Short mmCIF file of C-alpha atoms in Angstrom, two decimals:
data_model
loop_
_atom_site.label_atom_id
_atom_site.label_comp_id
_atom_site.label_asym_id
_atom_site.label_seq_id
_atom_site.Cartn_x
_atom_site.Cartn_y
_atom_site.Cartn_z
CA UNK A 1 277.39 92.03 113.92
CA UNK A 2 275.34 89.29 112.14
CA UNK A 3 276.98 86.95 109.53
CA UNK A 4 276.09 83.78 107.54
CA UNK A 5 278.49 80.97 109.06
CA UNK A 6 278.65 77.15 108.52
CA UNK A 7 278.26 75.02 111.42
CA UNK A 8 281.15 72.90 111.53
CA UNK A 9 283.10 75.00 109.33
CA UNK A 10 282.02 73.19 106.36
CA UNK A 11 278.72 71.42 105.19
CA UNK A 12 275.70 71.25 102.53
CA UNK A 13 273.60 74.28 102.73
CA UNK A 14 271.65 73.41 105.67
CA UNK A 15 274.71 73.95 107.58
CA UNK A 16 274.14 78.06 106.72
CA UNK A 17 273.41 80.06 110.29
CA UNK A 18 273.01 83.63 110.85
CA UNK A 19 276.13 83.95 113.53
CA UNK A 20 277.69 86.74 115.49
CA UNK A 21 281.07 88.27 114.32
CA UNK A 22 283.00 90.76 115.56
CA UNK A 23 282.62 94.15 113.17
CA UNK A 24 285.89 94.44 111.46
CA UNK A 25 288.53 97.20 111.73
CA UNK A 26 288.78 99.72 109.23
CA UNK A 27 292.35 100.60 108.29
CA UNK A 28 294.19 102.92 105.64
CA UNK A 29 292.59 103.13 102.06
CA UNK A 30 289.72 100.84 103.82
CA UNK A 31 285.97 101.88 104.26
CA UNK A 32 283.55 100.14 105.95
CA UNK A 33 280.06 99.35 104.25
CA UNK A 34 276.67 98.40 105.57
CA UNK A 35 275.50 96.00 103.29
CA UNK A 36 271.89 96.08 101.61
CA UNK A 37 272.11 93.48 99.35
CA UNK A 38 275.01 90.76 98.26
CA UNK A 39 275.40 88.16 95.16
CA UNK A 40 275.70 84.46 95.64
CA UNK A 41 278.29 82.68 92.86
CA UNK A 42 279.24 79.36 92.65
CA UNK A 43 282.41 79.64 94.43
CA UNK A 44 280.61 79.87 97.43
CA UNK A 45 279.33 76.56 96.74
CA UNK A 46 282.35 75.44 96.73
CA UNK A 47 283.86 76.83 99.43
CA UNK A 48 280.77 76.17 101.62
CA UNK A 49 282.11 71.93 101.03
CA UNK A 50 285.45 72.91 101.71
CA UNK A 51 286.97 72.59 98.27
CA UNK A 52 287.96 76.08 97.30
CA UNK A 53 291.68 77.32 98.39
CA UNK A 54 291.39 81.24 99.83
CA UNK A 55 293.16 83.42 99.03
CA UNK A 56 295.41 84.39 102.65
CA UNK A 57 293.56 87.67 102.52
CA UNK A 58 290.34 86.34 102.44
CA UNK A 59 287.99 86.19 105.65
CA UNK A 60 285.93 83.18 106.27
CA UNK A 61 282.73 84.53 105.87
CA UNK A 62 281.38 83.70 102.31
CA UNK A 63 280.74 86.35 99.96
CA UNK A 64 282.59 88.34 97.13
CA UNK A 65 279.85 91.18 95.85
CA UNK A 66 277.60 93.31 98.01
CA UNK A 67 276.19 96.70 97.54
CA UNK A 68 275.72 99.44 100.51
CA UNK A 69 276.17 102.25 102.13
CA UNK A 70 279.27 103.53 103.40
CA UNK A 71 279.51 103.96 107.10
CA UNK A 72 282.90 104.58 108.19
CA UNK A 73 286.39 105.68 106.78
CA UNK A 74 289.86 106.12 107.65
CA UNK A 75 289.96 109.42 108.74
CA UNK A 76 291.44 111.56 105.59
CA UNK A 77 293.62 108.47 104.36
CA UNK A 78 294.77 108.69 100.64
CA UNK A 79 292.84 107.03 98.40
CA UNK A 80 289.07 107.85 99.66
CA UNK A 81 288.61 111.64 98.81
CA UNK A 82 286.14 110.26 96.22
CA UNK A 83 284.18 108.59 98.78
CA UNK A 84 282.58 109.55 101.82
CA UNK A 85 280.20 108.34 104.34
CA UNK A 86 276.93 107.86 103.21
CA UNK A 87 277.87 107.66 99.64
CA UNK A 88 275.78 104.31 97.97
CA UNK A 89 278.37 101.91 96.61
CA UNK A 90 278.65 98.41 95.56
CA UNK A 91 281.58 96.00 95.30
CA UNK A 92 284.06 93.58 95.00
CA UNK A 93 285.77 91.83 97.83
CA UNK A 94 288.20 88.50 98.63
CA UNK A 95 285.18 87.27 101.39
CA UNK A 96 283.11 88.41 103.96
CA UNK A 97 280.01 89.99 101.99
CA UNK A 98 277.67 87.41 103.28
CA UNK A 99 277.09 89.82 106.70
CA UNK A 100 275.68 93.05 107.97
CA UNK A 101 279.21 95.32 107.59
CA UNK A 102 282.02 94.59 105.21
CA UNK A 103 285.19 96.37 105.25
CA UNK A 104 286.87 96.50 101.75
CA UNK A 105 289.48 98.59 99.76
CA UNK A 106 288.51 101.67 98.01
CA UNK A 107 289.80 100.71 95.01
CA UNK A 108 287.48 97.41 94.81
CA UNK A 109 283.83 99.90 95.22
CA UNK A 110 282.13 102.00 92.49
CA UNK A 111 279.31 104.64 93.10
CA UNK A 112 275.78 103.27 92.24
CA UNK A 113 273.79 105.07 89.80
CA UNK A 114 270.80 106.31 91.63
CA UNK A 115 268.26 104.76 88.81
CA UNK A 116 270.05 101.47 89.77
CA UNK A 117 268.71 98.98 92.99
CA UNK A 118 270.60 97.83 95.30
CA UNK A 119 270.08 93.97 94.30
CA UNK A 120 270.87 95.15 90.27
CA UNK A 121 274.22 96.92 91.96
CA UNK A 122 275.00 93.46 94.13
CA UNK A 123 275.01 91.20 90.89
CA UNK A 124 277.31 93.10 88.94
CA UNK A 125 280.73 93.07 90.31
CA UNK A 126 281.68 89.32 90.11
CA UNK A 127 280.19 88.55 86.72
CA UNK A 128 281.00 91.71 85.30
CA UNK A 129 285.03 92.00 86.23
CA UNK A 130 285.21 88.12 85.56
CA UNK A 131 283.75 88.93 82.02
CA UNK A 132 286.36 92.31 81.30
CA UNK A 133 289.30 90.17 82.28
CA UNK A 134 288.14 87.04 79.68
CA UNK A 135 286.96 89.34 77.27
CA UNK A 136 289.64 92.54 77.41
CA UNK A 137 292.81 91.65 79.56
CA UNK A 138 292.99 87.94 78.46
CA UNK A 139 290.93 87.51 75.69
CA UNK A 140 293.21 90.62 74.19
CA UNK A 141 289.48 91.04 72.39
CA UNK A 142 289.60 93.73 69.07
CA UNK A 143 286.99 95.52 67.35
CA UNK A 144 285.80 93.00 64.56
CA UNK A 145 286.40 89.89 66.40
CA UNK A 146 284.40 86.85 66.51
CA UNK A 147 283.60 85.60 69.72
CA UNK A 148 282.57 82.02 71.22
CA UNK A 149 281.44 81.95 74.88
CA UNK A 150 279.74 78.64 77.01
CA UNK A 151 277.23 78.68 79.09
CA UNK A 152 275.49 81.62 77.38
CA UNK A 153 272.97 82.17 80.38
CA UNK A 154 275.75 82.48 83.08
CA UNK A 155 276.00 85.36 84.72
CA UNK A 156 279.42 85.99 83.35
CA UNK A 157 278.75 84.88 79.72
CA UNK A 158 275.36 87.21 79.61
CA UNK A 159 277.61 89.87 80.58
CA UNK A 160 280.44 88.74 78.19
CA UNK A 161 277.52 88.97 75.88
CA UNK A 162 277.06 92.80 76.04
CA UNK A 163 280.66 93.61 76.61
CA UNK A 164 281.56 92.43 73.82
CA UNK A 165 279.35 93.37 71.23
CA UNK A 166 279.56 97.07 72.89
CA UNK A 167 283.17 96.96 71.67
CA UNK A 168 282.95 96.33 68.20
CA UNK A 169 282.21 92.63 68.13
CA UNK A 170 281.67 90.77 63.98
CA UNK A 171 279.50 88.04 66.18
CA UNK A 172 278.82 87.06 69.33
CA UNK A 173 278.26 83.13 69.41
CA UNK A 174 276.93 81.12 72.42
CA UNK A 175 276.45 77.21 73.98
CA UNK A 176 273.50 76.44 76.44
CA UNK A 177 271.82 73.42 77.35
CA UNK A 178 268.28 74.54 76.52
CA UNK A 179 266.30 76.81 73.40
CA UNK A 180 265.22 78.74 76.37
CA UNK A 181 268.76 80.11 77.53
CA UNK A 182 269.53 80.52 73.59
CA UNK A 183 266.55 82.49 73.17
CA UNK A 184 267.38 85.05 76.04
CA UNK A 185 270.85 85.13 74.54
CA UNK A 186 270.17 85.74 70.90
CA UNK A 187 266.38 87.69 71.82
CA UNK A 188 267.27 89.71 74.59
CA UNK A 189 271.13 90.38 74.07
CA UNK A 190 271.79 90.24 70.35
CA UNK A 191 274.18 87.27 70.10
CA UNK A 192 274.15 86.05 66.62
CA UNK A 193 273.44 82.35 67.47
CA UNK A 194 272.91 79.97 69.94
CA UNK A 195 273.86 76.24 69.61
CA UNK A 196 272.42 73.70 72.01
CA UNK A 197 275.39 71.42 73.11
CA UNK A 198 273.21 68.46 73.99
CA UNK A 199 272.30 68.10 70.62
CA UNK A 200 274.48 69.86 68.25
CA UNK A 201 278.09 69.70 67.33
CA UNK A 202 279.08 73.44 68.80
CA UNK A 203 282.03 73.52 66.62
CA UNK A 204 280.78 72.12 63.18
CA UNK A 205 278.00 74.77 64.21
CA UNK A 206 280.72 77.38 64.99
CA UNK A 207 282.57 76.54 61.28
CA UNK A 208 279.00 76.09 59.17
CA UNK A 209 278.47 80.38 60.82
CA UNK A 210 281.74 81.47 59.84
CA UNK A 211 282.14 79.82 56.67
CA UNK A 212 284.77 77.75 58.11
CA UNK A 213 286.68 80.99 59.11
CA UNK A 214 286.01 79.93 63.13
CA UNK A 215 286.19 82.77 65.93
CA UNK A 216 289.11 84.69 67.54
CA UNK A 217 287.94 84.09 71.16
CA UNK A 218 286.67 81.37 73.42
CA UNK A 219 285.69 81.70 77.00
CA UNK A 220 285.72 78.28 78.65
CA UNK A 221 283.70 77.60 81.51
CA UNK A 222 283.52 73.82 80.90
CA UNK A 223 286.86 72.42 79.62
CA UNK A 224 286.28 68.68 79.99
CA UNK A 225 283.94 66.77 78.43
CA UNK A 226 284.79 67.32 74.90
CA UNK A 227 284.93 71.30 74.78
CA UNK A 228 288.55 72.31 74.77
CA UNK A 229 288.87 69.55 71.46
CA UNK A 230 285.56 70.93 70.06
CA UNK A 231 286.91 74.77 70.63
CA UNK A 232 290.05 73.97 69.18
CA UNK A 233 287.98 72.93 66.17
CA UNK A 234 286.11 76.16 65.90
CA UNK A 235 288.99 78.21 66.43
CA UNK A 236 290.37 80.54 63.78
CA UNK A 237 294.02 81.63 63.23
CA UNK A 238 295.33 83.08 66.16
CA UNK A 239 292.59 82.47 68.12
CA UNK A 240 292.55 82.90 72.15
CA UNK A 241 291.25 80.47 74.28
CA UNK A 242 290.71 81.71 78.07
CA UNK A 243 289.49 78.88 80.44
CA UNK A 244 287.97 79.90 83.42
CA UNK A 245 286.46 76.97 85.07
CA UNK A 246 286.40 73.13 85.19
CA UNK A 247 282.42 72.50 84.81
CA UNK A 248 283.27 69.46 82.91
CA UNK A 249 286.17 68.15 84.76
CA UNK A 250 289.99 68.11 84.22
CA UNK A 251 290.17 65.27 81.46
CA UNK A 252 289.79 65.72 77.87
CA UNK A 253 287.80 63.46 76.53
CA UNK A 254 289.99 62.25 73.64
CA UNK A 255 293.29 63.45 72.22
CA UNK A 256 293.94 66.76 71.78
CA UNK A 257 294.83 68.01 68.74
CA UNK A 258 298.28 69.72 68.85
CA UNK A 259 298.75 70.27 65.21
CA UNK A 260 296.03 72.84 65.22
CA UNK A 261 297.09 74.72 67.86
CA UNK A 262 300.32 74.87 66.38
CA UNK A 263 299.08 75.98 62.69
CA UNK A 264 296.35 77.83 63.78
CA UNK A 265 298.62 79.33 66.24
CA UNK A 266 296.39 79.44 69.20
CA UNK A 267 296.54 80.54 72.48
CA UNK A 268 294.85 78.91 75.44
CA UNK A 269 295.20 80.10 78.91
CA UNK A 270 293.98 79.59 82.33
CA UNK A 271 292.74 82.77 84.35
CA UNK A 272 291.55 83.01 88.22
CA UNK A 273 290.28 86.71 89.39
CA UNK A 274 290.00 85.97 93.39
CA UNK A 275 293.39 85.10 93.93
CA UNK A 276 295.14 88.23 92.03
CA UNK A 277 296.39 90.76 94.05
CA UNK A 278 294.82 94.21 93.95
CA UNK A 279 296.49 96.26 91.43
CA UNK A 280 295.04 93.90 89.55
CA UNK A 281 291.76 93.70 89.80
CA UNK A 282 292.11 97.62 90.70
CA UNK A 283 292.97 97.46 86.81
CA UNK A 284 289.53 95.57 85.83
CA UNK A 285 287.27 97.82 88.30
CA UNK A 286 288.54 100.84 86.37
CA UNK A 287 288.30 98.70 82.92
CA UNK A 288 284.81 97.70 83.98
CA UNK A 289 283.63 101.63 84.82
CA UNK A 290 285.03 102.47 81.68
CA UNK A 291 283.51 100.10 79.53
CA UNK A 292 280.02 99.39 81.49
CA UNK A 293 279.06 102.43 83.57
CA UNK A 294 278.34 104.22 80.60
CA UNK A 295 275.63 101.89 79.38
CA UNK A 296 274.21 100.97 82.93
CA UNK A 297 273.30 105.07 83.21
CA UNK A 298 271.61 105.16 80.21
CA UNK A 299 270.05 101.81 80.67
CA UNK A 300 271.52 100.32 77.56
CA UNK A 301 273.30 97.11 79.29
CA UNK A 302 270.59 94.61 80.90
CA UNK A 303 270.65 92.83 84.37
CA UNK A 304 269.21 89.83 85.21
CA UNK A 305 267.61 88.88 88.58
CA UNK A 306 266.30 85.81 88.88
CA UNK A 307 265.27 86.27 92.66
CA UNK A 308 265.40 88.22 95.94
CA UNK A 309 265.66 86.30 98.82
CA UNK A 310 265.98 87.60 103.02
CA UNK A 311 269.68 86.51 103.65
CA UNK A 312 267.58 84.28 106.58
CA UNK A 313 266.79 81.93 104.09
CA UNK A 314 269.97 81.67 102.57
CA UNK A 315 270.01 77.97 103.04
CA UNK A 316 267.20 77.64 100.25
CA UNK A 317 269.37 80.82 98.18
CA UNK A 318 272.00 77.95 98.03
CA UNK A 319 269.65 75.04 97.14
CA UNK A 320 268.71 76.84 94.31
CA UNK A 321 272.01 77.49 92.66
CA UNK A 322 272.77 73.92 93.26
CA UNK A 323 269.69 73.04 91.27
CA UNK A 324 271.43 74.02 88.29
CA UNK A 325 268.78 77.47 87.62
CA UNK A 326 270.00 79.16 84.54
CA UNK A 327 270.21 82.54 86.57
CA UNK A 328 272.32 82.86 89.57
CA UNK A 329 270.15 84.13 92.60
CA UNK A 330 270.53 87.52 94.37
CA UNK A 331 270.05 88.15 98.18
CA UNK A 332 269.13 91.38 100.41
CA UNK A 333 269.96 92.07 103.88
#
């Protein structure tokens, strides 16, 4: 079968080819799935230069979300009474959706709501699970809360965005680096404000909203550069803190203060979703159908495409997440 591979095994994003693979195997609880459309994330960037660690189950074939058709099962194997061939599906998996076929798990693929495209169904599993685990399983989020999340046009944060409020959120506070990603934010999602970090103080900001209360969760993306000192700042009493990437590097960028956590008895913590095993993330697929498939039906939850690309020109796909484009880009097969 055709797949996207990297000449020399690693490279910039003219080293992208279309290469022949052999179709994988399909084994117990396993269905294979002919792709229509898959989602690019920033991890694929990454592991494109060589710099992200795989998980041992992962192929190495880039990819994580794709949407499809089912083509194959494992004969009557538990686990896949609920799906059969020819059912239209979309999913997450630890690599190889960047191709024609992908076998994956049936507890990692959801049906697709007819009224839903292919390309809306391929840019939903990544951003949406990584947004129920910050939000639900780490974030330990409660109806009433006030919530804090950076980069407020990410695909993770506009989902984060929705989730949240959807469960009872007070307000739903955002960072971006233009008026433009704040608008879409506060305009088209309902956040309650938007603070531009290159030219406000988020967390004097943060305090002036709450009338110095702060919020009860944080989601992270940056870290360095001044934003785990700043969210410490906004935080409120027993506040959570979940930090799920390193935009801004691994060093503070002055002293951190340790006091506060300790009165304000906050929690910060780290969280990864690739690398957990799959009970786990079996555990945020059902969270996510629970708390999203609901509003996707009835067209109450929004998804953003930014643009369609042939997977032949996924060299240029990859240029333009590189460029920094406040959406991340979708592709079809």
């Amino acid at each position: 079968m055709k797949a996207v591979g990297i000449k020399g095994e690693v490279g910039p994003a003219t080293a992208l080819f279309i290469d022949d693979i052999p179709e994988p195997a399909v084994s117990k609880g396993e269905v294979l799935v002919k792709i229509n459309a898959f989602g690019l994330n920033r991890m694929d960037l990454i592991q494109r230069e060589g710099h992200y660690p795989l998980p041992p189950q992962a192929p190495k074939t880039l990819g994580v979300e794709f949407s499809g058709v089912i083509e194959k099962t494992y004969g009557a194997a538990s686990g896949i009474d609920s799906f059969k061939v020819g059912d239209e599906v979309f999913g997450l998996a630890y690599g190889g959706a960047y191709a024609e076929k992908i076998v994956v798990s049936t507890e990692m693929i959801i049906h697709k709501p007819a009224k839903m495209s292919f390309e809306e169904a391929a840019g939903i599993p990544e951003a949406w699970i990584t947004a129920t685990q910050a939000v639900f399983l780490v974030g330990c989020f409660k109806k009433g809360d006030r919530v804090l999340l950076h980069a407020g046009a990410s695909a993770v944060s506009l989902a984060a965005i929705q989730l949240a409020r959807n469960a009872g959120a007070a307000e739903v506070f955002v960072t971006a680096g233009s008026q433009e990603k704040i608008d879409l934010c506060v305009n088209e999602l309902g956040a309650a404000a938007g603070f531009n970090y290159k030219t406000q103080d988020f967390a004097e900001e943060v305090l002036k909203a709450t009338g110095g209360k702060g919020v009860d969760l944080i989601v992270d993306f940056v870290v360095g550069q001044g934003y785990l000192e700043k969210d410490i700042r906004a935080a409120a009493v027993d506040c959570k803190i979940v930090l799920l990437g390193l935009m801004g590097g691994i060093e503070t960028q002055g002293p951190i203060d340790s006091g506060s956590i300790l009165r304000k008895r906050i929690r910060i913590e780290g969280s990864s979703l690739r690398s957990r095993s799959l009970d786990y993330q079996k555990a945020l697929r059902d969270r996510l159908v629970q708390e999203a498939m609901p509003r996707f039906e009835e067209d109450s939850f929004k998804l953003f495409i930014e643009k369609v690309f042939s997977w032949k020109d996924v060299v240029q796909a990859h240029q333009l997440l590189e460029s920094n484009h406040p959406l991340p880009p979708r592709f079809q097969v």
